[in-house]
Coordinates of C-alpha atoms and ligand atoms in Angstrom, one line a residue:
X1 CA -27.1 -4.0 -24.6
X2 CA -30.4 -3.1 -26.0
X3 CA -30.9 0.8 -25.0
X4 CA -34.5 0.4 -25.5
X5 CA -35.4 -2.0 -23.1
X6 CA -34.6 0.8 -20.4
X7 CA -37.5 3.3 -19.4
X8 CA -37.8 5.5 -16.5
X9 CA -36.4 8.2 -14.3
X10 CA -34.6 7.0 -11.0
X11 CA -33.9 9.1 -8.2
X12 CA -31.2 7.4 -5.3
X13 CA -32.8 8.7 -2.2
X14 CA -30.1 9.1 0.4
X15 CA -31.2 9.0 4.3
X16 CA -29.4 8.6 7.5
X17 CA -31.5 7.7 10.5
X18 CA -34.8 7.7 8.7
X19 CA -34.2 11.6 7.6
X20 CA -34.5 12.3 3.9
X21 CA -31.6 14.1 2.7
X22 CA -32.8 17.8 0.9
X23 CA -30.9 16.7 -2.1
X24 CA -32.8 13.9 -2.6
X25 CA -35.9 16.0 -2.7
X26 CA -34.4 18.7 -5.3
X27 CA -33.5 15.8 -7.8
X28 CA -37.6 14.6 -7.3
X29 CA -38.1 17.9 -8.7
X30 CA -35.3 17.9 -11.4
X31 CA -36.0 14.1 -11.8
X32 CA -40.0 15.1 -12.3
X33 CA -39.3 17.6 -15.1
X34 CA -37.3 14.7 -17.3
X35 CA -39.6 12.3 -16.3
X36 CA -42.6 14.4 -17.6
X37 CA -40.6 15.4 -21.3
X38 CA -40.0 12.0 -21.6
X39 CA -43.7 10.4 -20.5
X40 CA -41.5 7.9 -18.6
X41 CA -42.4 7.6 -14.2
X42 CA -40.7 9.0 -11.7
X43 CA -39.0 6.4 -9.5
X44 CA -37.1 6.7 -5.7
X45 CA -34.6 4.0 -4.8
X46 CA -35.0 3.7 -0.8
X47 CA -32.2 1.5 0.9
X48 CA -31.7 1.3 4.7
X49 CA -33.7 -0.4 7.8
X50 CA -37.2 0.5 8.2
X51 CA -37.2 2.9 5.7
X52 CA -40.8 2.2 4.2
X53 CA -42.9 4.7 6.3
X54 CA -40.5 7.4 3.8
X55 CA -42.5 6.5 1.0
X56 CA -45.0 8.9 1.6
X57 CA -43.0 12.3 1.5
X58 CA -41.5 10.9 -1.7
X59 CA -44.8 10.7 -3.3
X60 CA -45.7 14.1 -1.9
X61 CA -42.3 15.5 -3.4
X62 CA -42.8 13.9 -7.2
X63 CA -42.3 9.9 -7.5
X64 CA -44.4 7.8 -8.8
X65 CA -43.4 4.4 -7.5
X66 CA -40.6 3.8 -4.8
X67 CA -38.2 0.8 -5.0
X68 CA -37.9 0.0 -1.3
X69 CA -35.2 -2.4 0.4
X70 CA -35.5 -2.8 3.8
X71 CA -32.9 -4.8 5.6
X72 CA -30.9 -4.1 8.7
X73 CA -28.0 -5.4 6.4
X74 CA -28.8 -1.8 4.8
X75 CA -28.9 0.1 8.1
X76 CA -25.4 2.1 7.8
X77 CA -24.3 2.9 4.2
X78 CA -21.6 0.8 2.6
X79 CA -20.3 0.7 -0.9
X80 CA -20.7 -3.1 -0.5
X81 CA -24.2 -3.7 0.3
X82 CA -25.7 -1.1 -1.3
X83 CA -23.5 -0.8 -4.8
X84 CA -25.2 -4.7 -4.9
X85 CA -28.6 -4.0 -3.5
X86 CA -29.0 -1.1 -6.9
X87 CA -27.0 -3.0 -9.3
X88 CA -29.8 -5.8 -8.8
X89 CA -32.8 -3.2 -9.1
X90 CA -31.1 -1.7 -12.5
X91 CA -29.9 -5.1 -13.9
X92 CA -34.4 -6.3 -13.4
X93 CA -36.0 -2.7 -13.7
X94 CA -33.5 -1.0 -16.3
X95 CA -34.0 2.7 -16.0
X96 CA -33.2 4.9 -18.7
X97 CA -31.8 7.7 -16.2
X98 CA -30.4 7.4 -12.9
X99 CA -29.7 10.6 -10.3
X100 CA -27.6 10.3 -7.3
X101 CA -26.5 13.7 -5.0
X102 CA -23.2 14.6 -5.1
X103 CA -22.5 13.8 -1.6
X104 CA -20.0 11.8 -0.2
X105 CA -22.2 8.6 0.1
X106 CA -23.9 9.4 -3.4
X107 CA -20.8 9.7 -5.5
X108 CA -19.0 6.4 -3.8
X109 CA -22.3 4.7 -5.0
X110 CA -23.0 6.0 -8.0
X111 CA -19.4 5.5 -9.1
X112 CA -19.5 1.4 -7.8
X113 CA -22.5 1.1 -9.8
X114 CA -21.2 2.2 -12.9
X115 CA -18.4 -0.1 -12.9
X116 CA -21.1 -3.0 -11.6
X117 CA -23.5 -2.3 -14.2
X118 CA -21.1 -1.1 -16.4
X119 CA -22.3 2.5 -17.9
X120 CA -21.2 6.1 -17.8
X121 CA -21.1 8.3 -15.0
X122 CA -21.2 12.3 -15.4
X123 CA -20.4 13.2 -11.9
X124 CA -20.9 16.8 -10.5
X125 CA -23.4 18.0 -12.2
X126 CA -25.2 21.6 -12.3
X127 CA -27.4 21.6 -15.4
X128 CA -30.0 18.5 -16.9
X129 CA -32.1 18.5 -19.7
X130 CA -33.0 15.8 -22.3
X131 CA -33.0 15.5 -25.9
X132 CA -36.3 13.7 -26.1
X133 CA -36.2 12.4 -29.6
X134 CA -33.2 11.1 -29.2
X135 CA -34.1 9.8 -25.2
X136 CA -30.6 11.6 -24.5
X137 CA -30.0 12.8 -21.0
X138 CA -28.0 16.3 -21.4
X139 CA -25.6 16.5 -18.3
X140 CA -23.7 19.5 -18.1
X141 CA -20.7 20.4 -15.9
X142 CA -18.0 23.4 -15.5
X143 CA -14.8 21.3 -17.2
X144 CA -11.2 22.7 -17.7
X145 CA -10.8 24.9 -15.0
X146 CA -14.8 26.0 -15.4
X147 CA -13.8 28.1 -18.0
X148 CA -16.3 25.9 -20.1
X149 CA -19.6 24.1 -19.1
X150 CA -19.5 20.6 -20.6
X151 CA -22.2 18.8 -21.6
X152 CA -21.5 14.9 -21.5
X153 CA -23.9 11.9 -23.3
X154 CA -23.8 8.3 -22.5
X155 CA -25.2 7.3 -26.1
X156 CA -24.4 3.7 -25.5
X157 CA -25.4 2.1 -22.5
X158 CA -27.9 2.3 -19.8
X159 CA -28.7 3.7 -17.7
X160 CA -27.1 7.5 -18.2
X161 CA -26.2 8.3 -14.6
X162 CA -25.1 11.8 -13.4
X163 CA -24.3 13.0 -9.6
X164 CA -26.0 16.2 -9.1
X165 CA -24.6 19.2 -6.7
X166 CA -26.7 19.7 -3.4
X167 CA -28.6 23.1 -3.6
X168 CA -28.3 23.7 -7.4
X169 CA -32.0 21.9 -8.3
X170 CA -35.1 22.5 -7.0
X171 CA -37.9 20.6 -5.1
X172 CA -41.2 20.6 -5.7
X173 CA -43.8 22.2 -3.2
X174 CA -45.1 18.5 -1.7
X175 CA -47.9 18.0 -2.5
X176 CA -50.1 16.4 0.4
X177 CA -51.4 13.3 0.3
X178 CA -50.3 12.7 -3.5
X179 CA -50.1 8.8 -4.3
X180 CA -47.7 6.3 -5.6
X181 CA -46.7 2.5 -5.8
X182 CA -44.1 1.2 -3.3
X183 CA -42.0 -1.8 -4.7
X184 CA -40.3 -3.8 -2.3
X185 CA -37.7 -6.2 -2.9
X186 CA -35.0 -8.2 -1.0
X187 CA -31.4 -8.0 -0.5
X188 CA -29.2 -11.1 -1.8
X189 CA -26.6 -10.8 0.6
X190 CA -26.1 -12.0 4.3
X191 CA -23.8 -10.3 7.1
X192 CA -21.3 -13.0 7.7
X193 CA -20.3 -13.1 3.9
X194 CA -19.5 -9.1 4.0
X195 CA -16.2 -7.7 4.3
X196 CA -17.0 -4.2 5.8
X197 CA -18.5 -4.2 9.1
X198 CA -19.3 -0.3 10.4
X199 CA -18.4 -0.5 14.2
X200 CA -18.9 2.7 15.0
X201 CA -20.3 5.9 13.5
X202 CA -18.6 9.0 15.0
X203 CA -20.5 12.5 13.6
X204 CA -18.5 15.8 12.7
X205 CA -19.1 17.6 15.9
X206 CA -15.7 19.6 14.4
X207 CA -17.9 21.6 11.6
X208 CA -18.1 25.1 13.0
X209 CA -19.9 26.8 9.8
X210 CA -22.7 26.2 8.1
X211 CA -23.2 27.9 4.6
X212 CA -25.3 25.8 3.2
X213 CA -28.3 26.1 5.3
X214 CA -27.2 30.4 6.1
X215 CA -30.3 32.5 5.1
X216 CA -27.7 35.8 5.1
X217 CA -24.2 35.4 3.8
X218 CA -21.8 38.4 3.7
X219 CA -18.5 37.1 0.9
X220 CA -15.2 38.6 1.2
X221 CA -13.5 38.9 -2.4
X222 CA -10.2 39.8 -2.9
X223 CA -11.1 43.3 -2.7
X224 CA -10.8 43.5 0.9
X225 CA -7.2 43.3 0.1
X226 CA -6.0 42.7 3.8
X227 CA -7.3 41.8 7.5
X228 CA -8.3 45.3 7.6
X229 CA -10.4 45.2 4.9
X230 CA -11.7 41.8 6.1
X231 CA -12.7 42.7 9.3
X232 CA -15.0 45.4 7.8
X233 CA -17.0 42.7 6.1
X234 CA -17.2 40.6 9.5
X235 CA -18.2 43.2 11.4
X236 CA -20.8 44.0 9.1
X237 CA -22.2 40.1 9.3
X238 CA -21.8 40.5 12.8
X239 CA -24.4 43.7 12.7
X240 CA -27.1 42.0 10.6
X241 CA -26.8 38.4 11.8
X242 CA -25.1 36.8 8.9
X243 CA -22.5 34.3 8.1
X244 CA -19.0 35.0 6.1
X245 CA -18.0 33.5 3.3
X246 CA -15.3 33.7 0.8
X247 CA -13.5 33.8 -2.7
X248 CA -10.5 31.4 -3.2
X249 CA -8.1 34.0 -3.1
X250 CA -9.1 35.4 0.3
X251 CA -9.1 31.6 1.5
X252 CA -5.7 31.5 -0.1
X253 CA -4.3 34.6 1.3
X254 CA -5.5 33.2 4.9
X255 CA -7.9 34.9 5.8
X256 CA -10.1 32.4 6.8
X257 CA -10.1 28.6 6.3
X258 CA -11.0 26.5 3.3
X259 CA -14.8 25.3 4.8
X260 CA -15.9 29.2 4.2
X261 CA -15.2 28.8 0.3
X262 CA -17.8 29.3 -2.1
X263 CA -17.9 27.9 -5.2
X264 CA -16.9 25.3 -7.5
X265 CA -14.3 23.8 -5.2
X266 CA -16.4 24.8 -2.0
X267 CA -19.9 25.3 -0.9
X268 CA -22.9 25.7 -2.9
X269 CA -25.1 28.0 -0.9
X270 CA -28.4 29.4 -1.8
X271 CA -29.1 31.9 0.8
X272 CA -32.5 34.5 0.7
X273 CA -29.6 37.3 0.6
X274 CA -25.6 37.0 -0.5
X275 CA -23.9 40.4 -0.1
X276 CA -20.6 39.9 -2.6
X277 CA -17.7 42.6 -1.5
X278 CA -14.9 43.0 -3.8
X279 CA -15.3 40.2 -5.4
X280 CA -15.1 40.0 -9.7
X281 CA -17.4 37.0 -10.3
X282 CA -15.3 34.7 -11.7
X283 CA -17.2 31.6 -12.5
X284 CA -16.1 29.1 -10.4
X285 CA -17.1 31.5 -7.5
X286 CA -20.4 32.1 -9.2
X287 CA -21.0 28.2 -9.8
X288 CA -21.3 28.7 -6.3
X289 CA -24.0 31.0 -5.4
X290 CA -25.9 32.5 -8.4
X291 CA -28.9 30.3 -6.8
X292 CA -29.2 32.8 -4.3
X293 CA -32.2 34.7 -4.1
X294 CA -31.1 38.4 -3.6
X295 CA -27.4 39.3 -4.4
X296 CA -26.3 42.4 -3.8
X297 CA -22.4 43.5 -5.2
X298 CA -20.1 46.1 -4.3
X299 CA -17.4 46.6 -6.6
X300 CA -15.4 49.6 -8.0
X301 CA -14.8 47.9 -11.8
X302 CA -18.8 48.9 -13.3
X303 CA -17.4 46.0 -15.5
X304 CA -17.5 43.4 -13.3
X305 CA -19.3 40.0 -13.8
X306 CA -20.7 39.4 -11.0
X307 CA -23.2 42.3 -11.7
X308 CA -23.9 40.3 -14.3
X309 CA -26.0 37.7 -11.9
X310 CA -26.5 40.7 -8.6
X311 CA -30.2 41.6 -8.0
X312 CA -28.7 45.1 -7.0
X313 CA -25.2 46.4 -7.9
X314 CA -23.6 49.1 -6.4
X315 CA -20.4 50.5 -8.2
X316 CA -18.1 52.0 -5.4
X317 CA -15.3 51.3 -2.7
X318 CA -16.0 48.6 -0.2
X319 CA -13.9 51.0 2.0
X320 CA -16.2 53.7 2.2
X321 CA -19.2 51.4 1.9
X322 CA -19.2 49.0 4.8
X323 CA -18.7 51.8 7.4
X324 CA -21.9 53.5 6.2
X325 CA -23.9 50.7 6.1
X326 CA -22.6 49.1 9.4
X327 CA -23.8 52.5 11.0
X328 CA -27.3 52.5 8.8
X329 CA -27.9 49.0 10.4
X330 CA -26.9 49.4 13.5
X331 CA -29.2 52.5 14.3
X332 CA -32.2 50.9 12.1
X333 CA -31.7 47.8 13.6
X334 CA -31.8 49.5 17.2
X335 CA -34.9 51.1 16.4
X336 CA -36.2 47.8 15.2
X337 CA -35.4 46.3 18.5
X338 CA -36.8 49.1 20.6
X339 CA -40.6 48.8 18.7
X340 CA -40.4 45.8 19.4
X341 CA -40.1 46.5 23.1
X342 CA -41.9 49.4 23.2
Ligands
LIG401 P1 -10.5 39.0 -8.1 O1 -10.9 38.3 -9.3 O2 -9.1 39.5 -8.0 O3 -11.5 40.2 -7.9 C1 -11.4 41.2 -7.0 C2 -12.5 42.3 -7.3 O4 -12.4 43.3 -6.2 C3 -12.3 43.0 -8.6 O5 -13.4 42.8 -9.4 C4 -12.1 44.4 -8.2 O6 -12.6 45.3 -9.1 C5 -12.7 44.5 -6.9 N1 -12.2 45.5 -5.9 C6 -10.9 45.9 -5.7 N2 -10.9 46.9 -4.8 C7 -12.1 47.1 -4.4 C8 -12.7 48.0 -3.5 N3 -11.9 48.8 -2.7 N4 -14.1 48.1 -3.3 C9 -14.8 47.2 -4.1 N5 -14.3 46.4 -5.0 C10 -13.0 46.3 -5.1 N6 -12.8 30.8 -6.7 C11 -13.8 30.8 -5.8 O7 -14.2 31.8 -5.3 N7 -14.3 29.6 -5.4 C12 -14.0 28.4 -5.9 O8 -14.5 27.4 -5.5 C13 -13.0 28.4 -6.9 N8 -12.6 27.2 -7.5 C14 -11.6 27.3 -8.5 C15 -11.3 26.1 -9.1 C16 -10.4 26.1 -10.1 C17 -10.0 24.8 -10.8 C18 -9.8 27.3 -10.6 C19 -8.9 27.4 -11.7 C20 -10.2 28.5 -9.9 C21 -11.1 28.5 -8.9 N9 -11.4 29.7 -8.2 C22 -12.4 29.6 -7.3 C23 -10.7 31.0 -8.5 C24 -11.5 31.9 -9.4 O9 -11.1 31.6 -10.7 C25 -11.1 33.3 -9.2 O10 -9.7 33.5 -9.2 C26 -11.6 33.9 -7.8 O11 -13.0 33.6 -7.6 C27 -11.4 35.4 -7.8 O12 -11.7 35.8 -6.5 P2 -12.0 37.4 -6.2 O13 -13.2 37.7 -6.9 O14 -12.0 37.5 -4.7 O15 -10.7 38.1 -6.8

C-alpha cells in the first residue's frame, strides 16, 4: 500500500428516513478542524434512497464535496450493502482519514470496512488531533478500565479510521448557503444476489429516558447511600423539571436501571446544567458528562475530582442540601409562575 496516494478527510454521514443524524454533524465539525491542519477537503459519504436533497446542510455544516449513493438497494442500513457501497468509494477515492459515530449502525460499518479494505480501526473515540508532519491521525480513548487515555496510530495503512462518541465533538454553526461539490456514484450490487433482506423495521417505542437530548440533569452518586437519600435527588428533578441520572454504583445498588447511567459504559450527555450529588468523579463517570455546560457538585470530601471539572462546587452534605434547595425552588419557582399570570 502506498500511504501517500491517500488525501482527505471523510465523514460517514448516518441518516434514517432522510434525517441527518447530530453525530454526523459534530464529526463535520471535528472532521473540518483536521481537514483544515492538514490543507486536505472535507468529504461526507451519503448512502441511502433519495438522499441527495441532504447535500446542502452538509455543505452548510463544513464539507466540501459529498460522495452520494442513491439507490433503494441503500434504503434500510445493512452491513452488506453498505460495507460494499464505502469499500468501493475508499478502494477509487482513498482518504487519508475516515470518521464514523459510534452508533450502533456506525460501528457495524466501520468495523466491516476495516476488514474489507483491510486497515485499522480505533473505535470509541473521545479525543482527535493530527500530527501533521507526520499526516498521523491522533485517536485517543479511555483504555484499561479508563484509568488511562490511549492514544492509537494506524502508521501503515489507509485510511486511519476511528468511531467517535455521539455528543463528545462539536458542530459548526451552519453556515447558510455555503457551497460544495456532490459526487455521485453507483452501487455494484443487485437485490436478488443479497443475502439480508430487512422485512420489517420495528422502532424502540420501550425507551422511557432520554439523557441525551435532557437540557437539566440531576445525577445520583453513591452518596445518596440509600432510597432515602435517592428520593431526595428525584424529588428535586421533579421541582425544577429535570431528568435523573446516575453513577454505576447507584445503578448497581438498584436504584434505578442501567439506561440512566452516565458515563463510559452509559450515556454521554451534554446538558446546559448537570447537578452531580454525592458523586466523586471518577473518570469513567466524568467521560460521560464533563461536556456539559454548567455542572454544579455537592460533595462533603473538598477533595473530590469532580470539582475538578464543576462550574460551581459546593462542599457540604447532600442531606442538608437538597431539602433547602427543594424549598428555595419551589417558592421561587411559584413566584415565577404567578408573574407570569399576574
Ligand atoms: P464513589 O466514588 O463512592 O463516590 C461517592 C461520593 O459521595 C464521594 O466522593 C463522597 O465524598 C460523597 N459523599 C458521601 N456522602 C455524602 C453526602 N452526605 N453528601 C455529599 N457527598 C457525599 N461509573 C459511572 O458512573 N459510569 C460508567 O459508565 C462507569 N463505567 C465504568 C467502566 C469500567 C470498566 C469501570 C472499571 C468502572 C466504571 N465506572 C463507571 C465506575 C467508576 O469507576 C466509579 O466507581 C463510579 O463512578 C463511582 O461512583 P460514585 O461517584 O457514585 O461513588
Amino acid at each position: 500500500m502506498n500511504i501517500e496516494e491517500y488525501q482527505g478527510v471523510w465523514v460517514s454521514i448516518e441518516q434514517r428516513d432522510g434525517e441527518i443524524a447530530n453525530v454526523s454533524l459534530e464529526l463535520l465539525g471535528a472532521g473540518r478542524d483536521l481537514a483544515d491542519k492538514l490543507g486536505v477537503e472535507l468529504c461526507g459519504v451519503l448512502l441511502g434512497d433519495n438522499v441527495k436533497p441532504l447535500c446542502p446542510t452538509l455543505f452548510e455544516y463544513g464539507a466540501d464535496k459529498v460522495y452520494v449513493i442513491d439507490d433503494p438497494i441503500l434504503k434500510n442500513y445493512r452491513t452488506e450493502t453498505h460495507m460494499v457501497a464505502v469499500g468501493d468509494l475508499v478502494r477509487k477515492y482513498k482518504p487519508e482519514i475516515f470518521l464514523y459515530g459510534a452508533t450502533s449502525n456506525g460501528k457495524d460499518l466501520a468495523s466491516a470496512v476495516a476488514t474489507e479494505v483491510m486497515t485499522g480501526l480505533t473505535a470509541d473515540t473521545t479525543i482527535l488531533d493530527i500530527d501533521v508532519e507526520k499526516r498521523l491521525f491522533e485517536a485517543s480513548r479511555p483504555a484499561f478500565g479508563g484509568n488511562i487515555m490511549a492514544t492509537i496510530l494506524c502508521k501503515k495503512h489507509r485510511p486511519q479510521m476511528a468511531t467517535v462518541r455521539p455528543k463528545v465533538m462539536k458542530a459548526l454553526e451552519p453556515e447558510r448557503g455555503r457551497q460544495g461539490t456532490i459526487v455521485e456514484e453507483k452501487i455494484q450490487l443487485k437485490e436478488e444476489n443479497l443475502r439480508t433482506k430487512v422485512l420489517e423495521i420495528v422502532k424502540d417505542a420501550g425507551k422511557k429516558v432520554n439523557l441525551e437530548d435532557a437540557d437539566i440533569i440531576v445525577a445520583a452518586g453513591k452518596g445518596v447511600r440509600d432510597e432515602k437519600g435517592f428520593q431526595l435527588v428525584c424529588d428535586f428533578a421533579k421541582v425544577i423539571g429535570a431528568e435523573v441520572g446516575a453513577t454505576r454504583d447507584v445503578i448497581e445498588a438498584g436504584l434505578l436501571s442501567h439506561e440512566y447511567q452516565i458515563g463510559q459504559t452509559g450515556e454521554t450527555v451534554t446538558p446546559k446544567l448537570y447537578f452531580a450529588f454525592g458523586i466523586s468523579g471518577a473518570i469513567q463517570h466524568v467521560v460521560g458528562m464533563k461536556n456539559s455546560e454548567t455542572i454544579i457538585a455537592v460533595n462533603t470530601d473538598p477533595n473530590a475530582q469532580i470539582f475538578e471539572v464543576a462550574t460551581y462546587g459546593i462542599v457540604g452534605d447532600l442531606f442538608e442540601i437538597l431539602p433547602l434547595l427543594i424549598e428555595e425552588f419551589k417558592v421561587a419557582l411559584k413566584e415565577e409562575v404567578g408573574v407570569v399570570h399576574a
